[in-house]
């Protein structure tokens, strides 16, 4: 996330979504959990993050 160009509020939003998919006993989020979080952000049209920004995030982590 450090390398993604987003506003601080957007970064916090992405972190909050990813925390929802991260299992409490794991050492971090898996690739599959990360993709599920991005898919949820894309489906939720009330979010301020755009599809283009989500696409950039996906490209950074592929």
Coordinates of C-alpha atoms in Angstrom, one line a residue:
X1 CA 0.0 0.0 0.0
X2 CA 3.0 2.3 0.5
X3 CA 3.5 2.4 -3.3
X4 CA 0.0 3.2 -4.3
X5 CA -0.8 6.8 -5.0
X6 CA -3.9 7.5 -3.0
X7 CA -5.1 10.1 -0.6
X8 CA -4.7 9.3 3.1
X9 CA -8.5 8.8 3.5
X10 CA -8.5 6.3 0.6
X11 CA -5.6 4.4 2.1
X12 CA -7.4 4.1 5.4
X13 CA -10.6 2.9 3.6
X14 CA -8.7 0.2 1.8
X15 CA -7.0 -0.9 5.1
X16 CA -10.4 -1.1 6.8
X17 CA -11.8 -3.3 4.0
X18 CA -8.8 -5.6 4.0
X19 CA -9.0 -6.0 7.8
X20 CA -12.5 -7.3 7.3
X21 CA -11.2 -10.2 5.1
X22 CA -8.1 -10.9 7.2
X23 CA -8.5 -13.8 9.6
X24 CA -7.7 -12.9 13.2
X25 CA -5.3 -15.8 13.7
X26 CA -3.3 -15.3 10.4
X27 CA 0.0 -13.5 10.0
X28 CA -1.4 -11.4 7.2
X29 CA -3.8 -11.2 4.3
X30 CA -3.6 -13.8 1.5
X31 CA -3.7 -12.9 -2.2
X32 CA -7.2 -14.4 -2.4
X33 CA -8.5 -12.4 0.6
X34 CA -6.9 -9.3 -0.9
X35 CA -8.7 -9.9 -4.2
X36 CA -12.0 -10.4 -2.4
X37 CA -11.6 -7.1 -0.7
X38 CA -10.9 -5.3 -4.0
X39 CA -13.9 -6.9 -5.5
X40 CA -16.1 -5.7 -2.7
X41 CA -14.8 -2.2 -3.1
X42 CA -15.6 -2.4 -6.8
X43 CA -19.2 -3.6 -6.2
X44 CA -20.0 -0.9 -3.5
X45 CA -20.9 2.2 -5.6
X46 CA -21.2 4.4 -2.5
X47 CA -17.4 4.3 -2.0
X48 CA -15.4 7.3 -3.0
X49 CA -12.7 5.1 -4.6
X50 CA -13.0 4.8 -8.4
X51 CA -12.8 1.7 -10.5
X52 CA -9.6 3.1 -12.1
X53 CA -8.0 3.4 -8.6
X54 CA -9.0 -0.2 -7.8
X55 CA -7.5 -1.3 -11.1
X56 CA -4.2 0.5 -10.2
X57 CA -4.1 -1.3 -6.8
X58 CA -4.7 -4.7 -8.5
X59 CA -1.9 -4.0 -11.0
X60 CA 0.5 -3.0 -8.2
X61 CA 0.0 -6.3 -6.3
X62 CA -0.1 -8.8 -9.2

